[in-house]
XYZ file of C-alpha atoms in Angstrom:
748
model
C -9.881 6.246 -15.112
C -10.422 2.702 -13.852
C -8.469 1.061 -16.685
C -5.536 3.368 -15.984
C -5.441 1.926 -12.474
C -5.854 -1.716 -13.523
C -2.946 -1.612 -15.970
C -0.584 0.646 -14.028
C 3.085 -0.227 -13.635
C 5.525 0.948 -10.968
C 8.960 0.264 -9.541
C 8.897 1.924 -6.120
C 10.408 5.160 -7.419
C 7.542 6.082 -9.724
C 4.236 4.771 -10.978
C 2.974 5.036 -14.565
C -0.770 4.791 -15.033
C -1.952 2.223 -17.562
C -2.838 4.791 -20.195
C -1.876 4.542 -23.843
C 1.099 6.038 -25.652
C -0.870 8.773 -27.428
C -2.836 9.834 -24.355
C -2.287 13.183 -22.672
C -3.272 14.927 -19.468
C -6.861 14.984 -20.740
C -6.879 11.180 -20.526
C -5.334 11.305 -17.027
C -1.822 10.190 -17.877
C 0.207 10.237 -14.698
C 3.788 9.418 -13.764
C 3.576 9.760 -9.987
C 6.793 10.145 -8.008
C 7.369 8.621 -4.590
C 8.322 10.888 -1.714
C 8.092 14.322 -3.364
C 5.090 16.527 -2.572
C 3.854 19.991 -3.402
C 1.067 22.385 -2.531
C -0.519 25.142 -4.585
C -2.426 27.810 -2.686
C -4.963 26.549 -0.134
C -5.489 23.194 -1.906
C -4.299 19.864 -0.527
C -0.641 18.938 -0.767
C -0.179 15.950 -3.028
C 2.568 13.951 -4.746
C 4.147 15.415 -7.851
C 3.485 13.987 -11.305
C 6.415 14.156 -13.712
C 6.322 15.147 -17.387
C 5.478 12.118 -19.512
C 8.635 10.815 -21.150
C 6.661 7.935 -22.683
C 4.541 10.015 -25.062
C 4.191 8.838 -28.680
C 1.470 9.666 -31.206
C 0.997 8.459 -34.783
C -0.657 10.177 -37.743
C -1.798 8.335 -40.852
C -2.297 10.379 -43.986
C -2.341 13.529 -41.857
C -4.999 12.210 -39.416
C -3.846 11.736 -35.825
C -4.808 8.337 -34.449
C -6.161 7.646 -30.979
C -7.612 4.554 -29.345
C -10.469 6.817 -28.237
C -11.369 7.687 -31.821
C -13.697 6.054 -34.344
C -10.965 4.509 -36.494
C -10.169 1.615 -34.131
C -10.880 -1.859 -35.509
C -9.141 -3.877 -32.815
C -7.571 -3.135 -29.474
C -5.910 -5.215 -26.798
C -3.779 -4.325 -23.784
C -1.937 -6.615 -21.413
C -0.166 -6.424 -18.085
C 2.344 -9.237 -17.670
C 2.624 -10.309 -14.049
C 6.033 -11.950 -14.457
C 7.898 -8.707 -15.079
C 5.351 -5.864 -14.781
C 5.425 -5.256 -18.538
C 2.558 -3.257 -20.047
C 1.716 -3.988 -23.696
C -0.867 -2.664 -26.121
C -1.864 -3.518 -29.685
C -4.286 -1.317 -31.604
C -5.349 -1.448 -35.259
C -6.696 1.654 -36.975
C -8.451 1.805 -40.360
C -8.310 5.014 -42.424
C -8.954 5.496 -46.122
C -8.418 1.850 -46.990
C -5.252 1.416 -44.922
C -4.929 -0.468 -41.644
C -2.164 0.712 -39.351
C -1.300 -1.412 -36.324
C 0.508 0.012 -33.315
C 2.286 -2.277 -30.867
C 4.106 -1.070 -27.818
C 5.575 -2.432 -24.612
C 6.859 -0.494 -21.630
C 8.367 -1.122 -18.227
C 9.763 0.867 -15.352
C 13.125 -0.651 -14.618
C 13.519 -2.743 -11.479
C 17.277 -2.522 -12.041
C 17.482 1.273 -12.452
C 14.543 2.870 -10.604
C 14.763 6.248 -12.409
C 14.448 4.603 -15.821
C 11.516 3.796 -18.119
C 11.950 1.826 -21.349
C 9.563 1.495 -24.302
C 9.444 -0.564 -27.491
C 7.172 0.917 -30.194
C 6.239 -0.561 -33.579
C 3.982 0.362 -36.484
C 2.863 -1.748 -39.445
C 0.751 -0.603 -42.414
C -1.331 -2.863 -44.624
C -0.670 -0.595 -47.600
C 2.014 1.923 -48.425
C 1.180 5.122 -46.591
C 2.496 8.408 -45.281
C 3.023 8.143 -41.524
C 4.183 10.713 -38.990
C 5.365 9.678 -35.527
C 5.776 12.235 -32.771
C 7.614 10.947 -29.728
C 9.311 12.604 -26.797
C 8.277 14.308 -23.558
C 4.825 15.709 -22.892
C 5.091 18.347 -20.169
C 1.358 19.011 -20.038
C 0.794 17.332 -16.684
C -2.422 16.056 -15.139
C -2.716 17.312 -11.548
C -5.643 17.181 -9.151
C -4.570 20.355 -7.345
C -1.741 21.777 -9.427
C 0.138 22.919 -11.324
C 3.024 21.581 -9.264
C 5.899 22.118 -11.702
C 6.615 25.715 -12.581
C 8.926 27.160 -15.210
C 8.919 24.029 -17.324
C 11.611 24.392 -19.969
C 12.021 22.077 -22.957
C 15.483 21.735 -24.448
C 17.546 19.300 -26.507
C 21.125 18.097 -26.407
C 21.884 16.278 -29.657
C 19.459 13.335 -29.685
C 18.427 13.727 -26.044
C 15.252 15.648 -25.247
C 14.950 17.286 -21.895
C 12.255 18.976 -19.764
C 12.874 20.459 -16.325
C 10.747 22.362 -13.829
C 10.631 23.266 -10.146
C 7.984 22.517 -7.570
C 5.804 25.415 -6.512
C 6.284 25.067 -2.758
C 9.945 24.198 -2.175
C 11.526 24.767 -5.597
C 12.713 21.205 -5.921
C 13.899 20.386 -9.407
C 12.221 17.626 -11.406
C 13.984 16.646 -14.608
C 12.994 14.249 -17.395
C 15.326 13.202 -20.186
C 14.429 11.035 -23.178
C 16.258 9.517 -26.112
C 15.364 7.029 -28.831
C 17.111 4.811 -31.362
C 15.234 5.403 -34.616
C 16.789 4.107 -37.840
C 14.006 4.876 -40.298
C 12.362 7.958 -41.786
C 13.449 11.564 -41.570
C 13.758 12.940 -38.034
C 13.165 16.579 -37.101
C 12.504 18.222 -33.732
C 9.799 20.532 -32.459
C 8.660 22.150 -29.258
C 5.005 22.919 -28.653
C 4.323 24.548 -25.326
C 5.602 22.151 -22.689
C 6.276 19.397 -25.209
C 9.713 18.453 -26.471
C 9.295 16.067 -29.400
C 11.107 14.445 -32.277
C 9.048 14.038 -35.430
C 9.611 11.067 -37.732
C 8.360 11.464 -41.316
C 7.997 8.083 -43.004
C 6.715 6.661 -46.254
C 5.812 3.251 -44.823
C 5.939 0.231 -47.083
C 3.128 -2.309 -47.030
C 3.635 -5.113 -44.510
C 6.911 -3.747 -43.135
C 7.187 -3.306 -39.364
C 9.059 -0.239 -38.161
C 10.322 -0.457 -34.614
C 12.159 1.926 -32.330
C 13.054 1.975 -28.646
C 12.906 4.943 -26.349
C 14.363 5.503 -22.901
C 13.294 8.118 -20.407
C 14.607 8.953 -16.955
C 13.200 11.015 -14.091
C 15.347 12.621 -11.403
C 14.493 15.055 -8.632
C 16.326 16.939 -5.927
C 15.375 14.080 -3.604
C 17.875 11.886 -5.445
C 21.429 11.711 -4.206
C 23.289 12.507 -7.417
C 26.587 14.087 -8.285
C 26.014 17.290 -10.158
C 22.621 18.325 -11.474
C 19.508 16.220 -11.806
C 19.488 17.158 -15.486
C 22.893 15.604 -16.051
C 21.889 12.519 -14.076
C 18.793 12.043 -16.239
C 20.730 12.528 -19.484
C 23.474 10.136 -18.407
C 20.921 7.492 -17.423
C 19.104 7.466 -20.763
C 22.365 7.417 -22.726
C 23.591 4.435 -20.713
C 20.288 2.646 -21.248
C 20.404 3.292 -24.989
C 23.930 1.907 -25.154
C 22.728 -1.269 -23.435
C 19.694 -1.564 -25.685
C 16.120 -2.589 -25.089
C 16.697 -6.334 -24.802
C 19.519 -5.984 -22.274
C 17.526 -3.516 -20.181
C 14.535 -5.864 -20.287
C 16.661 -8.873 -19.321
C 18.111 -7.073 -16.301
C 14.667 -5.898 -15.311
C 13.278 -9.419 -15.735
C 16.022 -10.940 -13.596
C 15.111 -8.632 -10.720
C 11.482 -9.544 -11.095
C 12.336 -13.239 -11.058
C 14.020 -12.679 -7.699
C 10.905 -10.918 -6.408
C 8.574 -13.735 -7.442
C 10.931 -16.419 -6.127
C 10.492 -14.887 -2.692
C 6.840 -13.974 -2.706
C 4.780 -16.083 -5.103
C 1.800 -18.021 -3.780
C 0.526 -21.031 -5.723
C -3.089 -22.170 -5.448
C -4.136 -25.436 -7.077
C -7.786 -25.958 -7.918
C -8.949 -22.353 -8.189
C -7.821 -20.333 -11.209
C -9.940 -17.331 -10.235
C -8.321 -17.052 -6.823
C -4.869 -17.667 -8.274
C -5.179 -14.834 -10.776
C -6.569 -12.402 -8.216
C -3.927 -13.211 -5.617
C -1.024 -12.938 -8.048
C -2.368 -9.608 -9.243
C -2.466 -8.433 -5.623
C 1.105 -9.586 -5.024
C 2.219 -7.874 -8.234
C 0.745 -4.598 -7.019
C 2.634 -4.835 -3.712
C 5.934 -5.740 -5.354
C 5.643 -2.869 -7.837
C 5.207 -0.203 -5.152
C 7.682 -1.523 -2.583
C 10.032 1.346 -1.678
C 13.455 1.592 -3.280
C 16.323 0.419 -1.075
C 17.735 3.243 1.014
C 14.849 5.605 0.281
C 13.114 5.350 3.685
C 9.890 5.840 1.750
C 6.641 4.115 2.546
C 3.608 3.069 0.499
C 0.706 5.520 0.175
C -2.904 4.417 0.617
C -3.398 4.566 -3.153
C 0.147 3.414 -3.901
C 1.659 5.222 -6.905
C -1.536 5.199 -8.971
C -1.946 8.972 -8.778
C -2.396 11.901 -6.433
C -5.488 10.556 -4.670
C -5.607 10.631 -0.859
C -2.826 13.257 -1.112
C -0.305 10.467 -1.687
C -0.388 10.016 2.077
C 0.688 7.077 4.202
C -1.992 5.800 6.586
C -2.239 3.010 9.135
C -2.917 0.804 6.103
C 0.805 0.345 5.604
C 1.611 -1.123 9.011
C -1.563 -3.163 9.485
C -2.217 -4.465 5.957
C 0.955 -4.213 3.837
C 3.771 -4.669 6.348
C 2.799 -8.322 7.116
C 3.359 -9.283 3.466
C 6.810 -7.731 3.372
C 7.978 -8.922 6.792
C 7.078 -12.506 5.837
C 8.485 -12.415 2.289
C 10.762 -9.413 1.757
C 12.164 -8.069 5.057
C 14.480 -5.674 3.195
C 11.396 -3.802 2.026
C 9.694 -4.044 5.417
C 12.644 -2.247 6.995
C 12.237 0.681 4.578
C 8.626 1.067 5.715
C 9.813 1.282 9.304
C 12.661 3.645 8.467
C 10.031 5.969 7.051
C 8.414 6.118 10.487
C 11.787 6.817 12.084
C 12.424 9.569 9.524
C 9.074 11.186 10.310
C 9.282 10.903 14.105
C 9.844 14.630 14.546
C 6.665 15.309 12.584
C 4.805 12.999 14.975
C 6.294 14.904 17.913
C 5.180 18.211 16.443
C 1.672 16.878 15.990
C 1.502 15.681 19.613
C 2.516 19.125 20.896
C 0.104 21.095 18.746
C -2.955 18.822 18.629
C -5.815 19.129 21.094
C -4.661 19.865 24.620
C -0.999 19.465 23.786
C 0.320 15.977 24.271
C 3.769 14.503 24.730
C 5.602 11.906 22.710
C 4.745 10.885 19.148
C 1.248 11.253 17.705
C 1.728 9.972 14.166
C -0.092 11.706 11.341
C -3.302 10.189 10.083
C -2.259 11.245 6.578
C 1.517 11.374 6.517
C 3.685 12.796 3.753
C 7.450 13.326 3.561
C 7.954 15.197 6.858
C 5.437 13.320 8.993
C 3.310 16.425 9.552
C -0.382 15.704 9.147
C -1.840 16.378 5.703
C -5.304 15.479 6.967
C -7.600 18.469 7.262
C -10.243 18.987 9.933
C -12.855 19.411 7.206
C -11.884 16.372 5.228
C -15.055 15.395 3.352
C -17.583 17.445 1.424
C -21.326 16.922 1.303
C -22.081 16.097 -2.351
C -25.579 17.574 -2.148
C -24.773 20.938 -0.580
C -21.080 21.280 -1.325
C -20.444 22.106 2.319
C -17.330 20.778 4.012
C -17.987 18.351 6.867
C -15.988 18.419 10.105
C -14.474 15.017 10.703
C -12.164 13.939 13.514
C -9.836 11.685 11.559
C -6.846 13.948 12.147
C -7.192 14.604 15.854
C -8.961 11.516 17.223
C -7.612 8.551 15.238
C -4.995 7.984 17.907
C -4.550 4.262 17.212
C -2.095 5.155 14.438
C 0.816 5.568 16.896
C 0.224 2.117 18.340
C -0.057 0.609 14.876
C 3.417 1.968 14.146
C 4.858 0.711 17.449
C 3.427 -2.783 16.930
C 4.927 -3.071 13.450
C 8.285 -1.723 14.667
C 8.408 -4.383 17.377
C 7.208 -7.101 14.983
C 10.146 -6.358 12.710
C 12.478 -7.244 15.576
C 10.429 -10.249 16.729
C 10.148 -11.860 13.318
C 13.599 -11.097 11.926
C 15.674 -11.280 15.116
C 17.437 -8.146 13.856
C 17.595 -5.443 16.517
C 19.612 -2.983 14.440
C 16.430 -1.090 13.548
C 15.727 -0.534 17.247
C 19.164 1.057 17.551
C 18.641 3.164 14.408
C 15.672 4.875 15.988
C 13.001 2.212 16.289
C 13.293 2.063 20.077
C 12.932 5.826 20.208
C 9.755 5.606 18.132
C 8.268 2.963 20.440
C 9.054 4.886 23.626
C 7.677 8.123 22.224
C 4.457 6.362 21.161
C 4.054 5.008 24.708
C 4.711 8.487 26.068
C 1.968 9.861 23.826
C -0.592 7.337 25.031
C 0.243 8.025 28.654
C -0.304 11.739 28.063
C -3.574 10.990 26.238
C -5.005 8.499 28.737
C -7.258 9.426 31.653
C -6.804 7.851 35.069
C -10.121 7.137 36.831
C -9.503 7.239 40.579
C -12.844 5.687 41.447
C -12.244 2.759 39.069
C -8.476 2.557 39.649
C -7.827 2.253 35.934
C -6.691 4.171 32.859
C -9.072 4.814 29.977
C -8.615 6.025 26.414
C -11.423 8.507 25.758
C -12.633 10.700 22.887
C -11.303 8.744 19.923
C -12.273 7.257 16.569
C -11.632 3.573 16.019
C -11.312 1.872 12.637
C -15.095 2.279 12.313
C -15.056 5.905 11.247
C -18.828 6.340 11.207
C -18.862 6.838 14.995
C -16.606 9.654 16.109
C -15.416 10.848 19.514
C -16.273 7.662 21.372
C -14.876 6.373 24.661
C -13.022 3.121 25.313
C -12.981 1.923 21.730
C -11.912 -1.718 22.016
C -9.415 -1.658 19.128
C -7.789 1.631 20.123
C -7.495 0.707 23.800
C -6.023 -2.694 22.970
C -3.436 -1.095 20.693
C -2.513 1.484 23.360
C -2.140 -1.204 26.011
C 0.066 -3.239 23.682
C 2.237 -0.181 23.054
C 2.975 0.144 26.785
C 3.886 -3.550 26.913
C 6.126 -3.230 23.868
C 7.855 -0.157 25.306
C 8.801 -2.067 28.461
C 9.919 -5.088 26.415
C 12.083 -2.799 24.267
C 13.791 -1.333 27.314
C 14.369 -4.803 28.768
C 15.908 -6.052 25.528
C 18.234 -3.076 25.203
C 19.206 -3.368 28.860
C 20.302 -6.966 28.265
C 21.970 -6.558 24.869
C 22.824 -2.878 24.422
C 23.043 -1.215 27.843
C 25.249 1.648 26.662
C 22.861 2.555 23.825
C 19.922 2.322 26.224
C 21.498 4.750 28.658
C 22.132 7.189 25.828
C 18.540 6.899 24.610
C 16.955 7.290 28.050
C 19.089 10.349 28.687
C 18.229 11.854 25.301
C 14.482 11.421 25.870
C 14.583 12.117 29.607
C 12.135 9.272 29.928
C 13.563 6.872 32.482
C 11.386 8.284 35.247
C 8.285 7.571 33.145
C 8.932 3.856 32.693
C 7.176 2.805 35.931
C 4.087 4.683 34.728
C 4.192 2.740 31.445
C 4.281 -0.527 33.421
C 1.347 0.626 35.512
C -0.646 1.617 32.420
C 0.109 -1.720 30.770
C -1.492 -3.437 33.776
C -4.426 -1.135 34.389
C -5.533 0.269 31.054
C -9.170 -0.695 30.547
C -10.066 -2.945 27.620
C -13.744 -3.733 26.978
C -14.242 -7.426 27.687
C -16.542 -10.073 26.262
C -20.004 -10.348 27.780
C -20.178 -13.440 29.972
C -23.373 -14.673 28.302
C -23.126 -13.563 24.685
C -19.373 -13.252 24.197
C -19.925 -9.866 22.510
C -17.251 -7.203 23.005
C -18.855 -3.764 22.937
C -17.109 -1.708 20.271
C -17.139 1.404 22.463
C -19.036 2.737 25.460
C -22.711 2.955 24.571
C -22.513 1.176 21.230
C -24.974 -1.537 22.241
C -27.538 1.143 23.091
C -27.587 2.584 19.575
C -30.531 2.039 17.249
C -30.752 -1.200 15.314
C -30.772 -0.800 11.560
C -29.544 -2.532 8.436
C -27.168 -1.512 5.695
C -29.981 -1.900 3.186
C -32.233 0.420 5.181
C -29.565 3.126 5.444
C -28.731 3.015 1.755
C -32.402 3.302 0.890
C -32.515 6.565 2.833
C -29.513 8.122 1.089
C -30.317 11.334 -0.784
C -27.127 11.202 -2.869
C -25.276 7.998 -3.844
C -21.931 9.465 -2.704
C -23.041 10.911 0.628
C -20.912 10.071 3.661
C -22.647 8.010 6.344
C -20.512 9.305 9.210
C -19.428 12.733 10.483
C -21.832 14.719 12.652
C -25.130 14.080 10.886
C -24.462 10.954 8.825
C -27.168 8.336 8.567
C -25.064 5.725 10.382
C -24.220 7.881 13.412
C -27.257 7.060 15.610
C -27.261 3.402 14.520
C -25.145 0.289 15.030
C -24.099 0.291 11.364
C -20.303 0.544 11.173
C -18.025 1.394 8.289
C -15.516 -1.437 8.572
C -14.060 -4.109 10.834
C -13.316 -2.680 14.283
C -13.766 -5.274 17.039
C -13.226 -7.916 14.361
C -10.014 -6.139 13.342
C -8.871 -6.322 16.963
C -9.640 -10.052 17.092
C -7.569 -10.509 13.949
C -4.613 -8.396 15.063
C -4.435 -10.140 18.439
C -5.604 -13.473 17.138
C -3.899 -15.699 19.702
C -5.537 -13.936 22.657
C -9.150 -14.790 21.885
C -10.928 -18.113 21.652
C -12.657 -19.365 18.536
C -15.973 -18.998 20.368
C -15.367 -15.291 21.059
C -14.313 -14.751 17.453
C -17.419 -16.467 16.140
C -19.778 -14.569 18.454
C -18.397 -11.173 17.501
C -18.079 -11.975 13.809
C -21.695 -13.079 13.660
C -22.816 -9.991 15.590
C -20.850 -7.322 13.735
C -20.828 -8.718 10.190
C -24.500 -7.926 9.405
C -23.970 -4.449 10.866
C -20.900 -3.649 8.742
C -21.290 -1.585 5.579
C -17.756 -2.393 4.340
C -17.316 1.210 3.276
C -13.555 0.685 3.244
C -11.362 -1.665 1.226
C -9.675 -2.618 4.513
C -12.702 -4.374 5.941
C -13.249 -7.561 3.979
C -9.890 -9.200 4.702
C -10.309 -8.859 8.483
C -13.686 -10.575 8.285
C -12.182 -13.225 5.995
C -9.325 -14.077 8.354
C -11.442 -14.238 11.487
C -14.051 -16.364 9.680
C -11.298 -18.774 8.651
C -10.110 -19.082 12.235
C -13.450 -20.218 13.613
C -14.225 -22.411 10.596
C -16.638 -20.435 8.402
C -14.556 -21.092 5.309
C -17.284 -20.274 2.794
C -17.684 -16.743 4.131
C -13.907 -16.427 4.463
C -13.555 -17.308 0.791
C -16.262 -14.820 -0.217
C -14.463 -11.982 1.549
C -11.083 -13.167 0.279
C -12.281 -12.781 -3.309
C -13.816 -9.395 -2.542
C -10.441 -8.250 -1.250
C -8.252 -9.836 -3.904
C -10.338 -8.688 -6.880
C -10.983 -5.086 -5.859
C -8.363 -3.644 -8.224
C -8.494 -6.366 -10.842
C -12.205 -5.745 -11.403
C -12.025 -2.034 -10.463
C -15.258 -2.248 -8.475
C -14.838 0.387 -5.812
C -16.074 3.784 -4.759
C -14.753 6.621 -6.858
C -16.193 9.339 -4.601
C -16.787 9.542 -0.863
C -18.797 12.674 -0.253
C -17.371 15.106 -2.773
C -13.831 13.732 -2.487
C -12.358 11.799 -5.418
C -11.044 8.453 -4.116
C -10.171 6.489 -7.269
C -6.910 4.603 -7.534
C -5.417 1.286 -6.511
C -5.775 -0.354 -3.086
C -2.459 -1.767 -1.835
C -3.889 -2.416 1.639
C -6.497 -4.704 0.102
C -3.711 -6.327 -1.915
C -1.882 -6.996 1.346
C -5.123 -8.223 2.870
C -5.504 -10.766 0.074
C -2.058 -12.192 0.805
C -2.757 -12.230 4.550
C -6.039 -14.059 4.028
C -4.415 -16.706 1.832
C -1.282 -17.323 3.906
C -2.203 -16.330 7.457
C -5.899 -17.191 7.138
C -6.275 -20.286 4.957
C -2.636 -21.285 5.408
C -3.001 -20.778 9.156
C 0.481 -19.297 9.611
C 1.309 -17.511 12.841
C 4.868 -16.500 13.673
C 6.226 -14.960 16.854
C 9.634 -14.516 18.416
C 9.807 -18.193 19.402
C 8.662 -20.129 16.345
C 6.412 -20.482 13.325
C 3.080 -22.261 13.782
C 0.913 -23.595 10.944
C -2.697 -24.631 11.408
C -4.126 -24.982 7.876
C -7.756 -24.303 7.001
C -7.876 -24.695 3.238
C -11.124 -23.594 1.643
C -13.201 -26.072 -0.328
C -11.833 -25.377 -3.815
C -8.157 -25.349 -2.939
C -6.279 -28.628 -3.336
C -2.857 -27.189 -2.602
C -1.381 -23.955 -1.252
C 2.340 -23.211 -1.659
C 4.270 -20.157 -0.538
C 7.587 -18.904 0.779
C 8.019 -17.596 4.290
C 10.889 -15.498 5.644
C 11.636 -15.907 9.339
C 14.608 -14.901 11.482
C 16.795 -14.358 8.429
C 15.999 -17.756 6.904
C 13.687 -18.921 4.120
C 11.096 -21.685 4.060
C 8.895 -23.216 1.375
C 5.486 -24.338 2.612
C 3.402 -26.931 0.760
C -0.076 -27.448 2.218
C -2.701 -29.946 1.040
C -5.947 -31.086 2.651
C -4.110 -33.673 4.726
C -0.424 -32.800 4.854
C 2.009 -29.950 5.388
C 5.556 -30.023 4.040
C 8.043 -27.506 5.388
C 11.206 -27.194 3.301
C 13.964 -25.258 5.007
C 16.313 -23.701 2.443
C 19.796 -25.197 2.161
C 21.139 -21.695 2.742
C 19.436 -21.422 6.125
C 21.724 -20.949 9.106
C 20.129 -23.087 11.818
C 17.527 -25.638 12.827
C 14.077 -24.155 13.465
C 11.215 -25.457 15.584
C 7.925 -25.352 13.680
C 4.527 -26.247 15.109
C 2.385 -27.960 12.445
C -1.256 -28.616 13.363
C -0.187 -28.801 16.992
C 2.754 -31.138 16.324
C 6.264 -29.779 17.011
C 8.850 -30.611 14.336
C 12.462 -29.622 13.782
C 13.365 -28.256 10.363
C 17.010 -28.557 9.351
C 18.473 -26.739 6.321
C 17.896 -28.681 3.121
C 15.732 -31.373 4.756
C 11.987 -31.115 4.071
C 9.652 -32.317 6.801
C 6.127 -33.595 6.092
C 3.407 -33.779 8.724
C 0.020 -35.362 8.132
C -2.988 -33.747 9.781
C -6.764 -33.728 9.764
C -8.285 -30.365 8.959
C -10.869 -29.294 11.511
C -14.387 -28.564 10.240
């Protein structure tokens, strides 16, 4: 399970778990498709896994070989960061003969529907070998089967399997072909498998190699004619190009990706490897251009978390893309525009019936909430626990609005606002106004009965993070209207008329001024996480874990061990200090970090990076580095919870991957960009001698080179204008093609 996640590959259209060629559904092979979901009976809806067009098994002397068997003498598998190429080499010994299998596979960055494989066998002695290769339609599903009526057919040398989803009858088609110039080839169908069988008398020391090409298409693809024809045409075109040409085109696209997003660390090989792995994971799952898809909480590593999109995307992944790959960031935001109607439906039907857009906590293709009210099971009793993630995690709408506005601020491109982004922002503000309570006696608005990022304490009042996000949404809504009034008055009039919202704008301004945000205590500097938090019982994470009856039990919900205590799941106030980093002093950040850190269980992969970035800002670089590594290595080392309660949670962690990049560039690199300029205030950790990275800003590209005592900003020759950059408090002008170096003294 864990190795399949570590070695996965993806291209935004689909993900292929890092399993081996001969593996089947029993070994959790999964080709997970982006943006297509299905439900069977009362079980959770989840993304659809496609039939495995990469299947190949080998028999030696009539014995089928598997890396899980007892005939393995040597095994190695590799994931190449440069081009997301997965390779394996396995040697098997049987009756005096050693057979070595080598394979390499990639999911094309040039043609998203396409997978390409190179497969070789070598025998130490002459032997009878049988190779079965084709499409395995026996699919691993958590809550399936999702493809019904699977039919295996063949057209000349092209194998083909097609089925329809259970819920909406969407077609999913897989075609496969291979160029095999050795042995005798026959064809067979076994159940849902469509295979070609190669019978070979292998000579000693001779390597036999073939290439295979598979393509996946669904009814979500805009194709002329049938998805079957599209899949067949794609594999035939790939075969005509050949493996090397397909690989070269794929590699060229990956070179472009790394040119824009690589981060170089000198002096720390461990950090360099972990960070590049994190960046690789983000680049692999970035949505395909024009898809308006987003990135699920477990990326494309399988059906875990229902393949749903959470707040993770806007708060932890979006910053990477907006600063390196804005074309991908815009797809993430177009997903939220596409699912706006789902957010409206949720607002109307949730709780007391709200207005505006209440975005789903677990969002799939329509934006309707896939989160259930009984979302976690007790592992000891098997009973479902009522949680309030779906109906009380209201900060999600503000997270979306903030990211939508940041796209405009950091790119200078307001076209997304006109495409629907402004509508999203206004509807999110409308939701918060309908959700807020106005306290006459206090002459202020309050956000009550919510869950903040700390999910162990539910239905709390005046959660600092949630209230801050809601207040910011009102401010952004007014700023959006003001911008459109200046630049696009006609479009603004049309939008205000469509939403019938103009009369509500004064209320948004009033709420922006008078919405209550918990403040820092005058003596201690502590910001109370929510009303009454400071009155909860003191405890420690160690004490709570010692009292656990079952290692997978959930510490929150109604009766969780953490509920009556100050122990929190993940960064909450600290997350707020990080998100709004320019609005709080270093002293406030330090006070709250030091208060909340010992009380945080870090039961979420989202937590460590927030603590790392805030620690870097007030100068605790050793702790910042510790939490940076925890974030960056979570998938590389596969050290994470597999179960929470009775719910399977395995899979990759793209939010943590984004958090690793944020910690390196925004934390240690000290980068902060707004609508006016880029500021850099470096805080390199002890081991790092140099930090280099690219930064996209307002349509231009910059190369940053940071050492312990200097910062060099190189503005690309292709840039369109002179930019003002603030380096360690010193303003400099950066002209295209003219690097600027500023010496500084790093604060300690």
